[in-house]
Structure formats: structure tokens, C-alpha cells
Amino acid sequence: MKAFISEHLDLIVAQLKSDQLLPEDFQPRIQIDNTKDKAHGDLACNLALMAAKPAGKKPRDLAEIIVQRLQANTDFCQKVSKMEIAGPGFINFFLSQATLTSVVSQVLEDEAFGQSNVGQGEKVQIEFVSANPTGPLHIGHGRGAAVGDCLSRLLEATGWQVTREFYYNDAGAQIDNLALSVQARAKGLGPEDASWPKDGYQGDYIVDVANSFLAGDTVIADDQQVTANADVNDLDAIRRFAVAFLRREQDLDLKAFGVAFDVYYLESSLYQEGLVEAAVKKLIDNGFTYEEGGALWLRTTDFGDDKDRVMRKTDGGYTYFVPDVAYHLNKWQRGFKKVINEQGADHHSTITRVRAGLQALKVDIPEGWPDYVLHQMVTVMRDGEEVKISKRAGSYVTLRDLIDEVGCDATRYFLAARAPSSQLTFDIDLARSQTNDNPVYYIQYAHARLASVARQAEEKGYSWSEKATECLAQLNTDQEQAVLNLLARFPEVVKKAARELEPHQIAQYLRDLAAAMHSWYNANQFLVEDAQVRTARLMLAAATRKVLAKGLDLLGVTAPDSM
RNA sequence: GCGCCUAUAGCUCAAUCGGAUAGAGCAACGCCCUUCUAAGGCGUAGGUUGCAGGUUCGAUUCCUGCUGGGCGCGCCA
């Protein structure tokens, strides 16, 4: 509908230009907004405000001219029943009843309602979580999982071909530390012993890994199968087993969270396939490196960094961002013109380095590539006190804890319902309480109520057809109009959330829609005697239920038929 | 010291690439279950949008400078 009005306004602008009321070079970005206040109609436009100065007229006078010309168009007036000039010069559009209710049949008939083709089938890769296999996933990973998966769903809904990818370091110093820690536990040592590895992982899960290793267990993860040989002196075997064990554990957590990946990418494979060496050679050949103090440096300051960065340490090993550059070159070469990295804001300093490295490769990668979505830190509260997140201390709140205590739906909703750029306080006590403090229940309850209405309509033999559009004129209460307006907004909300990479906009929308539904439910009885009214309400109820379910699905939250 | 994020009602958060009177939930108070699920609804109260400037018809939004909070600033990842 916005597009419809926008097209007509474009025509008006063209007319005004040819009538010399507007300068030829005037290029307005015509903005059609949803109104906050119903008194302002359904949609509002600021064209007269934008064009007033170029036209040399008062905004309200110009608005008057625009409205007159629109009123001359009968096609337009069929869809827009009334126009008003308001405030400094807004033009408010009141949609006709037929226009307002048309969304009901759209929703009921179009299984793809809300979807669009903005992405035009282009490939996009979303890398998220990417936790190292040194322990169970913590709540920060949970936020990454929730946001990353919702972004994936949003982009799928807007016509992109999405690859979900998980990258992990299976070979670095932290993995050595992991292996040493497991070995120490296998030998019966604890953190209190003198020979306990320096900075060893102290969490209880290390004991589990050690016991499983000693028991000769077999674990399967990421298409690899590892059987423990129970030899506490075989550090290499311990390393392989520990990585597989923890990867399996992480995958079970992610599965319980409703998140699945298409690709698991191992840092070690970058070395095995020579991609790191190839990238380094290219950087050297391109002249962006120099040797100093026995190390090899990349001149990242050429690309906006505040100082140059070491690529190859004096011990011959590469610093972490070098394989990162090789990895992203590989992403590019796999044909991903659009890549989104969802990661914790504590790693934001890598962005400049990776982008600098990619530019220095000189392979025509665009300057701002790839995109990043950074989520801020999550603070966990329990019993009114902050629970510290520390991977090495082993006393952090795991994603598994949350899923077990709070439930998958509520956890996903809480972690995705806030802007990623905002810090998040996760109050476990609040989230796990079975009271109505929990906003996800509010939305799910709206869905369950509508499902219940549908059941009872069926029991009473109140059948209806999706084609009964003539009944829709009966939808004239304030509450029904509010629901209709919100339903019509759904496609643009999905598009906007996808464009701005902000899943929380969906959560916000769903809350609004649920609120409108609950108000309606309380104000109007659905299963009334009047067949016309009843059918209209059942149709709107079915459409609302469908959109609630679609929205919840974008968040990865279930839409229960009863609660 | 430098970089990124952030500051909105008592609390947790929204606010459409700058729009009209800044909105929800929780907490507080008052109502509504003989009616399709009260995990609900209706109403009241609650604000100098951290501070000071600037840009403009219009600023929570953009710019500058302060102040407070978080994260980062390693030949760790």
C-alpha cells in the first residue's frame, strides 16, 4: 500500500515539475510512514514538508495542491477514503475499509506472506558462535547463537540463500592448554597441585573429559569419530579426543537451542591446505609487510589501523588474525559477496585487522567487506547478584544451564529481543519464573488463544471459507482496525529487521501484535450468532494466528496451540 | 591516552534511513472472570530522552564538546 501511494506521489511530483511548481532537479525521498496515532489516519506523508522550500510555498499550501490532484484520481480514491492535511504540513491518508481488510485474504491465501525477494537468491554466509572447543558454551555464545540464527532466518525470509557457518580453532595454544589440563586431570591432579598446568582449565567438565578418555570412549562430532586410547602420556591423542568431546557437547547444546550449522570450518584446515601460507605470500609480494625485531609485520596502518600488527611471531608461529585473513579470503573465493560475522564485541579489534589484511591482498574485495554484527556483553544475575563469566575459572553460566532452567523458547526470546548493540542483563530468576513476567509467554498465549477459538468454532460447526471476503467489511471495531494495521505491516517489518540486521525488531513487533490481539479478544466475542460478523472475526483470527506463528518462527520460538 | 558500543519512566527495554502529543512490560494504585484460556483486558500515576552547544520547518535520532557505564588497545584467541 505504501508503494501504491508512493507511485502516485511520484506522478504528482512529475506533474508539479512540468507545471514549474517544482524545480526540475528536485529529487525527494518520499517517505510514507505508519502513523502512531489513529487520529492521523493510517499512513502519513511528509512530501509537502520536504518540497516546501524548493517550491517556494508554505508546506500546508503545497499539501493542499497535492491533495487536490490526488483526489482527481478515482483509482486512488478507491483505496484511500480520506485525506487530511495536519500539523506543519503532513498529508494523512485514511485507507478505505476494503484496503484495510484486504490483508486478511492476503495472509490466508499466501503461504509466503511476509517473505520477499530483496536478496534475489544471492548467497550470504553468516558466521556465528565460532566458539573454541575448550569448554561448554556460555551465555555470550548463547546470545551469538540466538542473534545469528535469527539473522539467518530473517535473510532466508527476504530472499537470500543462507549458509550458517561455525569456525573454530582446533590447534592453537588454547587447545594445547586444554590437552594439558585434561592430561593433568587424567593423572588425578587438581588445580591445587604444584604440577597443575599454568592457566589450566579448572572447570569440572575437564574431569568429565578425562574420565571419558580413560574409559576409552568413542565420540562423534563434526563428521569425525575419535576413540580414546586411554594413554595419559599420549598428549596428541588427548588433544584430539578432548576437541571432539567438547565439540560434541557444544553441538548438543546448540541442538537443544534449535540452532544447526551448514558448515563447520576448522582453523587447522587452513594450514593443511596451505591457505595461510598462500595469503602470507601474497601480502609479502604486495609489499605490505616488513621484518622488525625478528618478526614479520603487516602494515595495517595503511588501512586505518592505529598501529602495525605482527603477523609472524619470533617463534615462527602466526598471530591469530593471519589465519583469519586466509579464512575470509576463502569465504570470498567461495563466492560470498555478502558475509556477516556475528561475534562478541570483545573481539571487535579484529575487524580492522581482518579488513586491512583483505585489502592488502589486492583481490578486489570491497573495502567494508565483510559485515559485522557485534553483540555486547551479557551480564547474568542470580539471586540478585552478578554471576561472573569466566571460561578459565569454570564458574560461568552455561547455555545449557539456561536452557534447562528457563527453557529454550524463553532463552531464545530474551537473548534476541534486545538490540545486539546494547548490553543485556539476563536475570535467571526472572526468566525462569513461570509468571507473566516472561514476555515470550504473552506472545505465545495470544497464539494459543486464537488456536483455542479455532478449535471451539469447529466444535460448534462454525465453518467458514477463506473466500468469504465480503464478510470482512464487518471488521470495524477499533481493536480490529488496530490488528489489521499491524498485520499489514508485517512484510515491511521483516524487510527492515533483515536490512538492519536487528532481530529484536521482530520481537518488538510480535509484542505489539499480541497486545492488539489480546485487546481485541477482550473487547469482542468471536463466536457470535451473526454469521457475517463471526466469519469475519474467524478470518481475522486465523490471519493473526498465522502471522504470530510466522514471527515466532523467525525468532526460533515455538507457537503452541495450547498453554 | 586512543578506538568501538552505550546513556530514554523507579526497573528492563522500544521508538519506522530526522516527523506530529517519546511508547510497552514489570513494580504501584483502582476496576473487569455466569461470556471463545485472567499467562488476559480497561484505567490512573510515572519523562528537562546524561549535560552543553550546533544543523533545520522539525532532533531520542545527525554533528561537536563534556560526563558516567561496558568492551578493547598482546609477538593471546
Short mmCIF file of N, CA, C and O in Angstrom, two decimals, chain A residues 165-172 224 263-278 323 326-327 330 334:
data_model
loop_
_atom_site.label_atom_id
_atom_site.label_comp_id
_atom_site.label_asym_id
_atom_site.label_seq_id
_atom_site.Cartn_x
_atom_site.Cartn_y
_atom_site.Cartn_z
N GLU A 165 27.60 -20.82 9.24
CA GLU A 165 28.94 -21.40 9.38
C GLU A 165 29.51 -21.18 10.78
O GLU A 165 29.31 -20.14 11.38
N PHE A 166 30.22 -22.19 11.22
CA PHE A 166 30.83 -22.20 12.55
C PHE A 166 32.32 -22.45 12.35
O PHE A 166 32.72 -23.44 11.74
N TYR A 167 33.14 -21.56 12.84
CA TYR A 167 34.59 -21.65 12.64
C TYR A 167 35.24 -21.86 13.99
O TYR A 167 34.86 -21.21 14.96
N TYR A 168 36.16 -22.80 14.06
CA TYR A 168 36.83 -22.92 15.35
C TYR A 168 38.28 -23.30 15.24
O TYR A 168 38.73 -23.95 14.30
N ASN A 169 39.00 -22.85 16.24
CA ASN A 169 40.42 -23.11 16.36
C ASN A 169 40.60 -24.44 17.05
O ASN A 169 40.24 -24.59 18.20
N ASP A 170 41.16 -25.39 16.33
CA ASP A 170 41.33 -26.73 16.88
C ASP A 170 42.80 -27.07 17.06
O ASP A 170 43.16 -28.23 17.19
N ALA A 171 43.66 -26.04 17.06
CA ALA A 171 45.08 -26.37 17.07
C ALA A 171 45.96 -25.40 17.86
O ALA A 171 47.11 -25.72 18.14
N GLY A 172 45.48 -24.29 18.28
CA GLY A 172 46.35 -23.26 18.85
C GLY A 172 46.78 -23.51 20.28
O GLY A 172 46.62 -24.60 20.84
N GLN A 224 33.67 -36.31 12.39
CA GLN A 224 34.86 -37.05 12.78
C GLN A 224 34.52 -37.95 13.97
O GLN A 224 33.65 -37.64 14.78
N VAL A 263 28.00 -25.53 7.81
CA VAL A 263 29.43 -25.77 7.61
C VAL A 263 30.18 -25.56 8.93
O VAL A 263 29.94 -24.59 9.63
N TYR A 264 31.03 -26.52 9.25
CA TYR A 264 31.98 -26.34 10.35
C TYR A 264 33.35 -26.18 9.72
O TYR A 264 33.80 -27.05 8.99
N TYR A 265 33.98 -25.07 10.00
CA TYR A 265 35.26 -24.80 9.36
C TYR A 265 36.36 -24.85 10.40
O TYR A 265 36.31 -24.16 11.42
N LEU A 266 37.37 -25.68 10.15
CA LEU A 266 38.44 -25.87 11.11
C LEU A 266 39.63 -24.99 10.76
O LEU A 266 40.09 -24.97 9.61
N GLU A 267 40.13 -24.29 11.76
CA GLU A 267 41.30 -23.46 11.54
C GLU A 267 42.46 -24.30 11.03
O GLU A 267 43.23 -23.88 10.18
N SER A 268 42.58 -25.52 11.55
CA SER A 268 43.71 -26.38 11.15
C SER A 268 43.69 -26.65 9.65
O SER A 268 44.74 -26.81 9.03
N SER A 269 42.50 -26.68 9.06
CA SER A 269 42.42 -26.99 7.63
C SER A 269 43.03 -25.87 6.79
O SER A 269 43.51 -26.10 5.69
N LEU A 270 43.02 -24.66 7.33
CA LEU A 270 43.63 -23.55 6.61
C LEU A 270 45.12 -23.78 6.45
O LEU A 270 45.70 -23.47 5.40
N TYR A 271 45.74 -24.32 7.50
CA TYR A 271 47.17 -24.63 7.43
C TYR A 271 47.41 -25.83 6.53
O TYR A 271 48.30 -25.83 5.68
N GLN A 272 46.58 -26.87 6.73
CA GLN A 272 46.77 -28.10 5.96
C GLN A 272 46.66 -27.86 4.47
O GLN A 272 47.39 -28.45 3.67
N GLU A 273 45.77 -26.98 4.09
CA GLU A 273 45.57 -26.74 2.66
C GLU A 273 46.45 -25.61 2.13
O GLU A 273 46.29 -25.18 0.99
N GLY A 274 47.34 -25.11 2.99
CA GLY A 274 48.28 -24.09 2.54
C GLY A 274 47.68 -22.72 2.32
O GLY A 274 48.30 -21.86 1.69
N LEU A 275 46.48 -22.52 2.83
CA LEU A 275 45.82 -21.23 2.59
C LEU A 275 46.47 -20.10 3.38
O LEU A 275 46.51 -18.96 2.93
N VAL A 276 46.98 -20.44 4.55
CA VAL A 276 47.65 -19.42 5.36
C VAL A 276 48.93 -18.97 4.66
O VAL A 276 49.17 -17.77 4.48
N GLU A 277 49.73 -19.96 4.26
CA GLU A 277 50.99 -19.63 3.57
C GLU A 277 50.73 -18.82 2.30
O GLU A 277 51.43 -17.86 2.00
N ALA A 278 49.70 -19.20 1.56
CA ALA A 278 49.39 -18.51 0.31
C ALA A 278 49.01 -17.06 0.59
O ALA A 278 49.44 -16.15 -0.12
N PRO A 323 45.49 -16.43 10.06
CA PRO A 323 44.55 -17.42 9.53
C PRO A 323 43.15 -16.83 9.32
O PRO A 323 42.42 -17.28 8.43
N ALA A 326 43.19 -15.42 5.94
CA ALA A 326 43.15 -16.51 4.97
C ALA A 326 41.74 -17.10 4.90
O ALA A 326 41.23 -17.41 3.81
N TYR A 327 41.12 -17.22 6.05
CA TYR A 327 39.76 -17.76 6.12
C TYR A 327 38.78 -16.88 5.36
O TYR A 327 37.94 -17.36 4.60
N ASN A 330 39.12 -17.11 1.75
CA ASN A 330 38.45 -18.32 1.33
C ASN A 330 36.93 -18.11 1.21
O ASN A 330 36.29 -18.56 0.27
N ARG A 334 34.80 -18.48 -2.18
CA ARG A 334 33.66 -19.38 -2.28
C ARG A 334 32.44 -18.66 -2.86
O ARG A 334 31.37 -19.25 -3.00
#
